[in-house]
Amino acid sequence: MSTPKASGEARRRRLPRGALTPERIVTASLALLDEQGLAAFTMPRLGRTLGADQTAVYRHFASKDDLVLAVADRLLTEAFEDFEPAVDDWRGTLVDVCQRVRTTYVSHPAAAVLSGPRITTGSSEMKAADAVVGALRAAGIPDPEVALYYRVIADFALLWSGGLAGFRILDESIQEAERTTWATAYATAPDQFGNLHSISGDLDRIESEQVFDTALELLLDSIAARAARARTGRGTA
Amino acid sequence: MSTPKASGEARRRRLPRGALTPERIVTASLALLDEQGLAAFTMPRLGRTLGADQTAVYRHFASKDDLVLAVADRLLTEAFEDFEPAVDDWRGTLVDVCQRVRTTYVSHPAAAVLSGPRITTGSSEMKAADAVVGALRAAGIPDPEVALYYRVIADFALLWSGGLAGFRILDESIQEAERTTWATAYATAPDQFGNLHSISGDLDRIESEQVFDTALELLLDSIAARAARARTGRGTA
DNA sequence: ACCTGAACACCGTTCAAGT
DNA sequence: ACCTGAACACCGTTCAAGT
């Protein structure tokens, strides 16, 4: 493929002037990750996707790590496109913010796994962050605690969604193998793990997304309860 | 180093019979990850650490991925060494389980980040899993919901701890850079992000570990509340 | 100013050969 | 039965050269 031949594969033309831009490179990276998975995200393949040389990307990003950071940013931008906080509905706003992250991460699992450890609170999308703080205040959380609960919501959305994405990325076969490991493990010692054994039927039917939703509801219920306590003047602790 | 010289570095001796075992290899991997970080965890360096050839590990693990799985398992084994559920204290038991995962992951951050996406509920340590289910029952959660809450606790412990580890792994410099990005971002548009701006002072002082603890308390508060509702026969909704 | 392509150091893995 | 070492295909990155 590197030696030009007289017939067959035409030698790739040189790319025109500003053919490559950071945006185009990030878009191509995301598409590559979505369609081919984590292992396919290499500079040679990215170059091929772009119709460019393997090293052309280095004219726009200092390193692959830098590119990953930009992909992570794109993910959050996509998550909060068109976002507007719900009016007079603090709980709806918080649910919306968390669901947006979850949906975006799960639909770009490979990119999400890459981004996961690289994103902390606030790489992007200040608007959503500001809305979370506003919602907590609207709920009636006293100011000193707002920052703490803000972090709870932000970390929940990002860390838990990243975890879901990680699970998604495993081959179906591996996921299946893990479930089997489980099943056989307590089948061999059913009386030693009686508690587990008796709920094993229920356990199989639970989807990871449902667990995410449940955890979020539990967190919001507690936040609502604390706000109510604060409003009736019963303090915190 | 591959060409034997007459003086200087003595040529490494051939390893004796059963010098390499899966256990020893996992221990060396964990040490390498702890001391040198994620990037240093390569087969050549692992081989050197073991005093063996670069490819010797393949006699005990089918692939590097297989080795990673074993390291992940070791992490959970370490986390639940000496674990016993607290008697008559369901909440204490759940806190203990979650803290053990957190402590182990944060003290082996590189290994935890590797393991993170590879571990789902129950790769190891059935005893802790069984104790979680037992604690939820002791709390008074009705059986159909126990499985769901079990997953909430298990996923919380593993996913959130994995996230903390990911954060730990970033160079201090990068962490600092991210905080600065933050600060400058809302400094440029303070009135557009008024909510955020007004809590920025509090935000800086919050540790990720504290956020973990707070989230756990919120989850447990809600679980306790649901159990209380179930006991007084008000159902679940 | 931006893209190319040869080159370098490195990695995971295979396999025939040693002991 | 287990360890070695040459070898292969591949990767991230650099740099002089092209246009």
PDB file of C-alpha atoms in Angstrom, chain A residues 54-175:
ATOM      1  CA  GLN A  54      -0.509   8.856   9.617  1.00  0.00           C
ATOM      2  CA  THR A  55       1.293  11.796  11.164  1.00  0.00           C
ATOM      3  CA  ALA A  56      -0.802  14.661   9.819  1.00  0.00           C
ATOM      4  CA  VAL A  57      -2.823  14.933  13.021  1.00  0.00           C
ATOM      5  CA  TYR A  58       0.281  16.154  14.846  1.00  0.00           C
ATOM      6  CA  ARG A  59      -0.021  19.459  13.031  1.00  0.00           C
ATOM      7  CA  HIS A  60      -3.239  20.076  15.036  1.00  0.00           C
ATOM      8  CA  PHE A  61      -2.767  18.188  18.307  1.00  0.00           C
ATOM      9  CA  ALA A  62       0.420  17.948  20.299  1.00  0.00           C
ATOM     10  CA  SER A  63      -0.175  14.308  21.184  1.00  0.00           C
ATOM     11  CA  LYS A  64      -2.740  11.580  21.104  1.00  0.00           C
ATOM     12  CA  ASP A  65      -3.540  12.399  24.688  1.00  0.00           C
ATOM     13  CA  ASP A  66      -4.360  15.923  23.648  1.00  0.00           C
ATOM     14  CA  LEU A  67      -6.715  14.571  21.031  1.00  0.00           C
ATOM     15  CA  VAL A  68      -8.413  12.375  23.620  1.00  0.00           C
ATOM     16  CA  LEU A  69      -9.027  15.453  25.727  1.00  0.00           C
ATOM     17  CA  ALA A  70     -10.703  17.145  22.778  1.00  0.00           C
ATOM     18  CA  VAL A  71     -12.868  14.080  22.168  1.00  0.00           C
ATOM     19  CA  ALA A  72     -13.910  14.122  25.823  1.00  0.00           C
ATOM     20  CA  ASP A  73     -14.866  17.733  25.451  1.00  0.00           C
ATOM     21  CA  ARG A  74     -16.892  16.987  22.364  1.00  0.00           C
ATOM     22  CA  LEU A  75     -18.827  14.353  24.264  1.00  0.00           C
ATOM     23  CA  LEU A  76     -19.931  16.831  26.898  1.00  0.00           C
ATOM     24  CA  THR A  77     -20.720  19.441  24.285  1.00  0.00           C
ATOM     25  CA  GLU A  78     -22.962  16.946  22.544  1.00  0.00           C
ATOM     26  CA  ALA A  79     -24.590  15.977  25.828  1.00  0.00           C
ATOM     27  CA  PHE A  80     -25.600  19.541  26.607  1.00  0.00           C
ATOM     28  CA  GLU A  81     -26.528  20.785  23.174  1.00  0.00           C
ATOM     29  CA  ASP A  82     -29.887  22.549  23.488  1.00  0.00           C
ATOM     30  CA  PHE A  83     -29.878  22.132  27.231  1.00  0.00           C
ATOM     31  CA  GLU A  84     -32.136  24.434  29.176  1.00  0.00           C
ATOM     32  CA  PRO A  85     -32.896  24.018  32.875  1.00  0.00           C
ATOM     33  CA  ALA A  86     -36.511  23.063  33.542  1.00  0.00           C
ATOM     34  CA  VAL A  87     -38.438  25.995  34.994  1.00  0.00           C
ATOM     35  CA  ASP A  88     -39.687  25.590  38.555  1.00  0.00           C
ATOM     36  CA  ASP A  89     -38.616  21.966  38.619  1.00  0.00           C
ATOM     37  CA  TRP A  90     -35.305  21.495  40.377  1.00  0.00           C
ATOM     38  CA  ARG A  91     -35.628  17.749  40.409  1.00  0.00           C
ATOM     39  CA  GLY A  92     -36.437  17.594  36.706  1.00  0.00           C
ATOM     40  CA  THR A  93     -33.378  19.703  35.965  1.00  0.00           C
ATOM     41  CA  LEU A  94     -31.058  17.417  37.911  1.00  0.00           C
ATOM     42  CA  VAL A  95     -32.537  14.306  36.318  1.00  0.00           C
ATOM     43  CA  ASP A  96     -32.165  15.844  32.876  1.00  0.00           C
ATOM     44  CA  VAL A  97     -28.512  16.731  33.430  1.00  0.00           C
ATOM     45  CA  CYS A  98     -27.637  13.238  34.645  1.00  0.00           C
ATOM     46  CA  GLN A  99     -29.607  11.489  31.918  1.00  0.00           C
ATOM     47  CA  ARG A 100     -27.929  13.551  29.238  1.00  0.00           C
ATOM     48  CA  VAL A 101     -24.505  12.442  30.377  1.00  0.00           C
ATOM     49  CA  ARG A 102     -25.648   8.853  30.665  1.00  0.00           C
ATOM     50  CA  THR A 103     -27.263   8.783  27.228  1.00  0.00           C
ATOM     51  CA  THR A 104     -24.286  10.374  25.537  1.00  0.00           C
ATOM     52  CA  TYR A 105     -21.748   8.116  27.240  1.00  0.00           C
ATOM     53  CA  VAL A 106     -23.674   4.941  26.540  1.00  0.00           C
ATOM     54  CA  SER A 107     -24.064   5.820  22.871  1.00  0.00           C
ATOM     55  CA  HIS A 108     -20.320   6.517  22.562  1.00  0.00           C
ATOM     56  CA  PRO A 109     -18.965   3.908  24.934  1.00  0.00           C
ATOM     57  CA  ALA A 110     -15.423   3.680  23.597  1.00  0.00           C
ATOM     58  CA  ALA A 111     -14.982   7.448  23.607  1.00  0.00           C
ATOM     59  CA  ALA A 112     -16.530   7.611  27.059  1.00  0.00           C
ATOM     60  CA  VAL A 113     -14.121   5.052  28.469  1.00  0.00           C
ATOM     61  CA  LEU A 114     -11.211   7.026  27.071  1.00  0.00           C
ATOM     62  CA  SER A 115     -12.603  10.274  28.453  1.00  0.00           C
ATOM     63  CA  GLY A 116     -13.649   8.878  31.772  1.00  0.00           C
ATOM     64  CA  PRO A 117     -10.486   9.293  33.757  1.00  0.00           C
ATOM     65  CA  ARG A 118      -9.661  12.521  31.934  1.00  0.00           C
ATOM     66  CA  ILE A 119     -12.788  14.430  32.794  1.00  0.00           C
ATOM     67  CA  THR A 120     -13.471  15.840  36.153  1.00  0.00           C
ATOM     68  CA  THR A 121     -16.028  18.361  37.073  1.00  0.00           C
ATOM     69  CA  GLY A 122     -16.239  21.171  34.618  1.00  0.00           C
ATOM     70  CA  SER A 123     -14.047  20.560  31.619  1.00  0.00           C
ATOM     71  CA  SER A 124     -16.872  21.973  29.646  1.00  0.00           C
ATOM     72  CA  GLU A 125     -20.472  23.017  29.730  1.00  0.00           C
ATOM     73  CA  MET A 126     -20.578  25.562  32.468  1.00  0.00           C
ATOM     74  CA  LYS A 127     -24.209  26.171  31.698  1.00  0.00           C
ATOM     75  CA  ALA A 128     -25.246  22.740  32.915  1.00  0.00           C
ATOM     76  CA  ALA A 129     -23.022  23.074  35.969  1.00  0.00           C
ATOM     77  CA  ASP A 130     -24.585  26.414  36.778  1.00  0.00           C
ATOM     78  CA  ALA A 131     -28.045  24.932  36.372  1.00  0.00           C
ATOM     79  CA  VAL A 132     -27.235  22.156  38.824  1.00  0.00           C
ATOM     80  CA  VAL A 133     -26.205  24.674  41.449  1.00  0.00           C
ATOM     81  CA  GLY A 134     -29.319  26.726  40.725  1.00  0.00           C
ATOM     82  CA  ALA A 135     -31.528  23.650  41.074  1.00  0.00           C
ATOM     83  CA  LEU A 136     -30.022  22.736  44.436  1.00  0.00           C
ATOM     84  CA  ARG A 137     -30.689  26.238  45.672  1.00  0.00           C
ATOM     85  CA  ALA A 138     -34.226  26.155  44.348  1.00  0.00           C
ATOM     86  CA  ALA A 139     -34.705  22.894  46.217  1.00  0.00           C
ATOM     87  CA  GLY A 140     -33.849  24.739  49.397  1.00  0.00           C
ATOM     88  CA  ILE A 141     -30.399  23.388  50.189  1.00  0.00           C
ATOM     89  CA  PRO A 142     -28.564  25.900  52.373  1.00  0.00           C
ATOM     90  CA  ASP A 143     -25.581  27.493  50.673  1.00  0.00           C
ATOM     91  CA  PRO A 144     -22.706  25.912  52.570  1.00  0.00           C
ATOM     92  CA  GLU A 145     -23.933  22.490  51.507  1.00  0.00           C
ATOM     93  CA  VAL A 146     -24.771  23.366  47.919  1.00  0.00           C
ATOM     94  CA  ALA A 147     -21.175  22.964  46.752  1.00  0.00           C
ATOM     95  CA  LEU A 148     -20.949  19.505  48.282  1.00  0.00           C
ATOM     96  CA  TYR A 149     -24.186  18.294  46.710  1.00  0.00           C
ATOM     97  CA  TYR A 150     -23.184  19.831  43.428  1.00  0.00           C
ATOM     98  CA  ARG A 151     -20.116  17.625  43.462  1.00  0.00           C
ATOM     99  CA  VAL A 152     -22.233  14.613  44.363  1.00  0.00           C
ATOM    100  CA  ILE A 153     -24.442  15.149  41.319  1.00  0.00           C
ATOM    101  CA  ALA A 154     -21.589  15.982  38.965  1.00  0.00           C
ATOM    102  CA  ASP A 155     -19.434  13.067  40.072  1.00  0.00           C
ATOM    103  CA  PHE A 156     -22.400  10.738  39.984  1.00  0.00           C
ATOM    104  CA  ALA A 157     -23.254  11.682  36.416  1.00  0.00           C
ATOM    105  CA  LEU A 158     -19.700  11.449  35.112  1.00  0.00           C
ATOM    106  CA  LEU A 159     -18.272   8.547  37.098  1.00  0.00           C
ATOM    107  CA  TRP A 160     -21.295   6.297  36.985  1.00  0.00           C
ATOM    108  CA  SER A 161     -21.921   6.960  33.295  1.00  0.00           C
ATOM    109  CA  GLY A 162     -18.277   6.207  32.615  1.00  0.00           C
ATOM    110  CA  GLY A 163     -18.735   2.927  34.421  1.00  0.00           C
ATOM    111  CA  LEU A 164     -21.771   2.049  32.336  1.00  0.00           C
ATOM    112  CA  ALA A 165     -19.789   2.787  29.203  1.00  0.00           C
ATOM    113  CA  GLY A 166     -17.017   0.491  30.406  1.00  0.00           C
ATOM    114  CA  PHE A 167     -19.486  -2.275  30.872  1.00  0.00           C
ATOM    115  CA  ARG A 168     -20.917  -1.677  27.408  1.00  0.00           C
ATOM    116  CA  ILE A 169     -17.536  -1.991  25.829  1.00  0.00           C
ATOM    117  CA  LEU A 170     -16.947  -5.535  26.942  1.00  0.00           C
ATOM    118  CA  ASP A 171     -17.813  -8.073  24.338  1.00  0.00           C
ATOM    119  CA  GLU A 172     -21.149  -9.668  24.841  1.00  0.00           C
ATOM    120  CA  SER A 173     -19.314 -12.939  25.231  1.00  0.00           C
ATOM    121  CA  ILE A 174     -17.251 -11.677  28.128  1.00  0.00           C
ATOM    122  CA  GLN A 175     -20.315 -10.232  29.808  1.00  0.00           C
TER     123      GLN A 175
END
